[in-house]
Short mmCIF file of C-alpha atoms in Angstrom, two decimals:
data_model
loop_
_atom_site.label_atom_id
_atom_site.label_comp_id
_atom_site.label_asym_id
_atom_site.label_seq_id
_atom_site.Cartn_x
_atom_site.Cartn_y
_atom_site.Cartn_z
CA MET U 923 104.24 45.58 70.21
CA LEU U 924 105.68 48.19 72.68
CA TYR U 925 102.55 48.89 74.48
CA LEU U 926 102.25 44.95 74.75
CA MET U 927 105.88 44.88 76.34
CA LEU U 928 104.98 47.52 78.85
CA ALA U 929 101.83 45.54 79.85
CA ILE U 930 103.81 42.59 80.32
CA ILE U 931 106.03 44.57 82.85
CA CYS U 932 103.26 45.63 84.74
CA SER U 933 101.65 42.28 84.82
CA ALA U 934 104.91 40.71 85.98
CA SER U 935 105.60 43.54 88.77
CA ILE U 936 102.12 42.65 90.25
CA ALA U 937 103.42 38.82 90.91
CA LEU U 938 106.85 39.87 92.42
CA ILE U 939 104.98 42.39 94.67
CA PHE U 940 102.97 39.23 95.82
CA LYS U 941 105.93 37.09 96.07
CA TYR U 942 107.79 39.74 98.12
CA THR U 943 104.69 39.55 100.80
CA GLU U 944 103.74 36.05 100.32
CA LYS U 945 105.26 34.88 103.64
CA THR U 946 103.45 37.26 105.60
CA ASN U 947 99.69 36.76 107.01
CA ALA U 948 98.24 39.42 105.01
CA ASN U 949 94.59 40.43 104.72
CA ARG U 950 93.57 39.72 101.07
CA TYR U 951 90.37 42.01 101.07
CA VAL U 952 92.43 44.84 102.34
CA ILE U 953 95.11 44.54 99.73
CA THR U 954 92.42 44.15 97.28
CA SER U 955 90.62 47.18 98.34
CA ALA U 956 93.82 49.32 98.31
CA ASN U 957 94.56 47.95 95.05
CA TYR U 958 91.51 48.99 93.59
CA PHE U 959 91.43 52.24 95.13
CA ILE U 960 94.92 53.60 93.95
CA ALA U 961 93.74 52.16 90.67
CA PHE U 962 90.49 53.91 90.18
CA ALA U 963 92.16 57.39 91.90
CA ILE U 964 95.00 57.36 89.18
CA SER U 965 92.31 56.87 86.35
CA LEU U 966 90.15 59.90 87.92
CA PHE U 967 93.35 61.85 87.83
CA LEU U 968 93.94 61.07 84.24
CA ILE U 969 90.47 61.89 83.25
CA VAL U 970 90.46 65.43 85.00
CA SER U 971 94.14 66.24 83.87
CA LYS U 972 93.26 65.30 80.10
CA GLY U 973 89.77 67.00 80.17
CA LEU U 974 88.22 63.91 78.90
CA LEU U 975 84.74 64.92 80.00
CA SER U 976 84.78 68.63 78.84
CA ASP U 977 83.35 69.75 75.45
CA VAL U 978 81.71 66.12 75.04
CA THR U 979 78.23 66.76 73.07
CA ARG U 980 75.59 64.28 72.46
CA GLU U 981 75.49 64.05 68.53
CA ILE U 982 73.66 60.77 68.36
CA SER U 983 71.70 58.87 70.91
CA PHE U 984 73.71 55.84 72.33
CA ILE U 985 71.32 53.32 71.13
CA LYS U 986 71.41 54.38 67.61
CA ASP U 987 75.09 54.91 67.73
CA PHE U 988 75.19 51.26 69.10
CA SER U 989 73.01 49.82 66.70
CA LEU U 990 75.21 51.25 63.71
CA LEU U 991 77.90 48.74 64.82
CA SER U 992 76.02 45.71 63.44
CA ASN U 993 75.82 47.26 60.00
CA THR U 994 79.56 47.92 59.62
CA ASN U 995 83.02 46.79 61.03
CA GLU U 996 84.48 50.14 60.55
CA HIS U 997 81.93 51.98 62.82
CA ILE U 998 83.32 53.29 66.14
CA LEU U 999 81.21 54.88 68.88
CA SER U 1000 81.19 58.57 68.96
CA PRO U 1001 82.93 60.40 72.27
CA TYR U 1002 79.71 60.52 74.03
CA SER U 1003 79.00 56.73 73.40
CA SER U 1004 82.53 55.98 74.19
CA ILE U 1005 81.96 57.33 77.60
CA LEU U 1006 78.71 55.56 78.23
CA TRP U 1007 80.19 52.44 76.74
CA GLY U 1008 83.09 52.70 79.03
CA ILE U 1009 80.89 53.04 81.88
CA ILE U 1010 78.81 50.41 81.26
CA ILE U 1011 81.22 47.71 80.29
CA GLY U 1012 83.72 49.00 83.25
CA GLY U 1013 80.74 48.44 85.85
CA ILE U 1014 79.91 44.97 84.41
CA PHE U 1015 83.27 43.60 84.26
CA GLY U 1016 84.64 45.48 87.61
CA SER U 1017 82.94 42.38 89.50
CA PHE U 1018 85.00 40.02 87.46
CA PHE U 1019 88.31 41.69 88.32
CA PHE U 1020 87.46 41.52 92.05
CA LEU U 1021 86.44 38.05 91.99
CA SER U 1022 89.54 36.88 89.65
CA PHE U 1023 91.86 38.55 92.31
CA VAL U 1024 90.22 37.08 95.22
CA TYR U 1025 90.02 33.57 93.68
CA TYR U 1026 93.64 33.83 92.76
CA GLN U 1027 94.65 34.33 96.21
CA LYS U 1028 92.33 31.73 97.43
CA SER U 1029 93.39 29.17 95.01
CA ILE U 1030 97.17 29.67 95.81
CA LYS U 1031 96.25 28.85 99.44
CA GLU U 1032 94.41 25.66 98.45
CA ASN U 1033 96.16 24.44 95.26
CA GLY U 1034 99.67 26.13 95.23
CA VAL U 1035 101.14 28.32 93.18
CA GLY U 1036 101.79 26.07 90.30
CA ILE U 1037 98.19 24.77 89.69
CA SER U 1038 96.70 28.41 90.35
CA GLY U 1039 99.17 30.27 88.09
CA THR U 1040 98.58 27.79 85.00
CA ILE U 1041 94.58 28.37 85.31
CA ALA U 1042 95.12 31.86 85.78
CA LYS U 1043 97.31 32.41 82.61
CA LEU U 1044 95.07 29.53 80.71
CA GLY U 1045 91.87 31.91 81.41
CA ILE U 1046 93.52 34.01 78.26
CA LEU U 1047 91.65 31.09 76.34
CA ILE U 1048 88.41 32.94 76.99
CA PRO U 1049 89.27 36.03 75.11
CA MET U 1050 90.90 34.20 72.46
CA ILE U 1051 87.96 32.17 71.60
CA PHE U 1052 85.62 35.20 71.68
CA SER U 1053 88.03 37.13 69.33
CA ILE U 1054 87.84 34.16 66.93
CA VAL U 1055 84.09 33.49 67.05
CA ILE U 1056 82.84 37.18 67.14
CA TRP U 1057 85.39 38.97 65.33
CA LYS U 1058 86.92 36.53 63.22
CA GLU U 1059 90.52 37.32 63.96
CA PHE U 1060 92.13 34.21 62.71
CA PRO U 1061 95.98 34.31 63.23
CA SER U 1062 98.34 33.23 60.29
CA PRO U 1063 99.72 29.82 60.22
CA ILE U 1064 103.01 30.88 61.46
CA GLN U 1065 101.30 32.91 64.31
CA TRP U 1066 99.35 29.74 65.36
CA ILE U 1067 102.57 27.79 65.80
CA GLY U 1068 103.77 31.00 68.04
CA ILE U 1069 100.26 30.98 69.96
CA LEU U 1070 100.76 27.21 70.57
CA LEU U 1071 104.52 27.54 71.60
CA SER U 1072 103.48 30.18 74.10
CA LEU U 1073 100.70 28.07 75.86
CA VAL U 1074 103.09 25.01 76.14
CA SER U 1075 105.52 27.42 77.93
CA ILE U 1076 102.85 28.37 80.34
CA LEU U 1077 102.31 24.75 80.94
CA ILE U 1078 105.91 23.94 81.53
CA VAL U 1079 106.80 26.58 83.85
CA ASN U 1080 103.81 26.11 86.30
CA LEU U 1081 103.05 22.48 86.27
CA SER U 1082 105.14 19.60 88.02
CA GLN U 1083 104.62 16.16 89.27
CA LYS U 1084 103.95 17.57 92.63
CA SER U 1085 101.56 20.24 91.81
CA LEU U 1086 99.45 17.57 89.71
CA GLU U 1087 99.45 15.15 92.18
CA LYS U 1088 98.12 17.84 94.78
CA PHE U 1089 95.67 18.99 92.24
CA ASP U 1090 91.97 18.30 92.94
CA VAL U 1091 89.00 19.78 90.70
CA LYS U 1092 87.74 22.31 93.15
CA PRO U 1093 85.25 25.27 92.56
CA THR U 1094 88.07 27.79 93.41
CA ILE U 1095 89.88 26.29 90.21
CA LEU U 1096 87.03 26.72 88.07
CA PHE U 1097 85.71 30.13 89.03
CA LEU U 1098 89.53 31.29 88.81
CA PHE U 1099 89.53 30.18 85.27
CA ILE U 1100 86.11 31.79 84.44
CA PHE U 1101 86.43 34.94 86.18
CA GLY U 1102 90.08 35.64 85.22
CA GLY U 1103 89.40 34.98 81.74
CA MET U 1104 86.32 37.53 81.75
CA ALA U 1105 88.33 40.02 83.40
CA GLU U 1106 91.23 39.80 80.71
CA PHE U 1107 88.22 39.98 77.97
CA SER U 1108 86.95 43.27 79.50
CA SER U 1109 89.83 45.35 77.89
CA ASN U 1110 89.26 43.78 74.53
CA PHE U 1111 85.59 44.22 74.59
CA TYR U 1112 85.78 47.83 75.59
CA GLN U 1113 88.49 48.64 72.72
CA LYS U 1114 86.82 46.99 69.76
CA TYR U 1115 83.86 49.62 69.94
CA ALA U 1116 85.17 52.78 71.45
CA LEU U 1117 87.55 55.33 71.16
CA ASN U 1118 90.77 54.57 72.72
CA GLU U 1119 91.04 58.31 73.81
CA TYR U 1120 88.39 57.57 76.73
CA LYS U 1121 90.04 54.31 77.97
CA ASP U 1122 90.61 56.10 81.31
CA VAL U 1123 86.84 56.35 81.74
CA PHE U 1124 86.58 52.62 81.43
CA LEU U 1125 89.30 51.96 83.75
CA PHE U 1126 87.64 54.15 86.14
CA ALA U 1127 84.64 52.34 86.01
CA LEU U 1128 86.16 49.10 86.23
CA PHE U 1129 88.28 49.70 89.20
CA PHE U 1130 85.90 51.82 91.09
CA VAL U 1131 83.06 49.13 90.89
CA ALA U 1132 85.78 46.50 92.00
CA PHE U 1133 86.83 48.81 94.94
CA LEU U 1134 83.24 49.20 96.00
CA ILE U 1135 82.74 45.39 96.13
CA SER U 1136 85.96 44.97 97.77
CA ILE U 1137 85.60 47.41 100.24
CA PHE U 1138 82.25 45.96 101.12
CA TYR U 1139 83.81 42.51 102.11
CA THR U 1140 86.79 43.91 103.75
CA PHE U 1141 84.57 45.47 106.60
CA ARG U 1142 81.93 42.42 106.44
CA LYS U 1143 85.05 39.99 107.29
CA LYS U 1144 86.30 42.19 109.87
CA GLY U 1145 89.81 41.34 109.56
CA GLU U 1146 92.63 43.23 110.92
CA ILE U 1147 93.43 46.26 108.77
CA THR U 1148 97.36 47.14 108.93
CA LYS U 1149 99.25 49.89 107.23
CA LYS U 1150 101.33 47.34 105.56
CA ASP U 1151 98.39 45.77 103.85
CA ILE U 1152 97.38 49.06 102.68
CA LEU U 1153 100.74 49.99 101.29
CA THR U 1154 100.95 46.43 99.54
CA GLY U 1155 97.51 47.06 97.90
CA PHE U 1156 98.89 50.78 96.58
CA ALA U 1157 102.01 49.24 95.21
CA VAL U 1158 99.84 46.45 93.24
CA GLY U 1159 97.43 49.05 92.15
CA VAL U 1160 99.74 51.09 90.05
CA PRO U 1161 101.07 48.16 87.60
CA ASN U 1162 97.36 46.72 87.82
CA LEU U 1163 95.96 49.71 86.28
CA PHE U 1164 98.80 50.33 83.87
CA SER U 1165 98.72 46.55 82.85
CA SER U 1166 95.16 47.09 81.61
CA TYR U 1167 96.16 50.50 80.21
CA PHE U 1168 98.70 49.34 77.92
CA LEU U 1169 96.80 46.38 77.16
CA ILE U 1170 94.19 48.24 75.66
CA LEU U 1171 96.57 50.12 73.36
CA SER U 1172 98.31 46.98 72.25
CA LEU U 1173 94.95 45.54 71.15
CA ALA U 1174 94.32 48.39 68.92
CA THR U 1175 96.92 47.41 66.50
CA LEU U 1176 97.35 43.70 67.12
CA LYS U 1177 95.16 40.43 67.07
CA THR U 1178 93.50 39.41 70.49
CA SER U 1179 94.43 35.65 69.79
CA VAL U 1180 98.04 36.78 69.50
CA VAL U 1181 98.18 39.57 72.26
CA PHE U 1182 96.93 37.30 75.05
CA PRO U 1183 99.20 34.40 74.75
CA ILE U 1184 102.16 36.62 74.62
CA TYR U 1185 100.96 38.75 77.29
CA SER U 1186 100.71 35.73 79.84
CA ALA U 1187 103.57 33.84 78.67
CA GLY U 1188 105.73 36.96 78.67
CA SER U 1189 104.68 37.73 81.92
CA ILE U 1190 105.82 34.42 83.16
CA VAL U 1191 109.23 35.07 81.87
CA LEU U 1192 109.79 38.20 83.37
CA ILE U 1193 108.36 36.98 86.79
CA ASN U 1194 111.13 34.10 86.53
CA ILE U 1195 114.00 36.71 85.61
CA GLY U 1196 112.87 39.22 88.40
CA GLY U 1197 112.75 36.17 90.84
CA PHE U 1198 116.36 35.20 89.84
CA LEU U 1199 117.46 38.90 90.09
CA LEU U 1200 115.56 40.14 93.09
CA PHE U 1201 115.16 36.97 95.10
CA LYS U 1202 117.98 34.95 94.04
CA GLU U 1203 115.64 32.21 93.16
CA LYS U 1204 117.30 29.78 90.72
CA ILE U 1205 115.73 29.44 87.18
CA THR U 1206 114.93 25.64 86.55
CA ARG U 1207 115.86 23.65 83.63
CA LYS U 1208 112.19 23.70 82.68
CA ASN U 1209 111.73 27.19 83.21
CA GLN U 1210 114.74 27.94 80.85
CA VAL U 1211 113.17 25.78 78.42
CA ALA U 1212 109.71 27.83 78.71
CA ILE U 1213 111.46 30.93 78.29
CA ILE U 1214 113.43 29.84 74.91
CA LEU U 1215 109.83 28.78 73.81
CA THR U 1216 108.40 32.24 74.62
CA ILE U 1217 111.28 33.93 72.74
CA ILE U 1218 110.80 31.68 70.02
CA ALA U 1219 106.81 32.48 69.88
CA LEU U 1220 107.39 36.22 70.23
CA VAL U 1221 109.23 35.84 67.03
CA LEU U 1222 106.96 33.65 65.14
CA ILE U 1223 104.02 35.97 66.03
CA ASN U 1224 105.76 39.11 64.73
CA ILE U 1225 106.25 37.54 61.37
CA GLN U 1226 103.57 39.08 59.42
#
């Protein structure tokens, strides 16, 4: 639960940094590129400092090692296979990370923060459904109540009559839901089969691929590159990396269907509290209700 709390703090930090810069005419591609650059750079530093790639021998072929996964739920990939798995999954899901980041910023511009925040957070339904269907991770009845309360709090805090009137089903909204959900699912997909010791390799591949795609679009759009946008990207990149880092660690001991609702609802609570403390934003009555529901959900989900 400690790792989940740390992941929530990192996730909320990203939104608060964006809130700080939301009134500036920023270049979203420069911010995104700088964000992924610092994220993969820190991952690479952790790989080298820990010596993760040294003394790793190929004890069994990756194909044979991976085939054993279907025979037993207890099998975990070897160090060599875990590294390859991290590179493969990180490479595939890196594109989802980039696209979810871009479509989140696009959706805020088109649909407002309320709807965009709701859709982005409800993307957690994708890893929740996958975990139940693929790995049979069924929550207990009490945990189900906690999960539903956390989902309700997400809707309460983001939706309003004004945002619903403005809402129009656009491709941006659909893509945000899919790409955001798949990006969240990546950590779970890696963690289920590989050794956690090699998560830095996965995170490096994830953010490096996202960086390559992002830098391509940055130069293709030929927008202005400012020092402020680069620094903003760096500031976002650190919590972006560690939110995934701690999320992987939390998934090692908690069910996916429990982790993601609390991860999203908890982030919303901290964003509201941070907005109140840092930007003097009043916590509205509905947000107060959402915070109370999230706290209740946390208690229920922790009841075994």
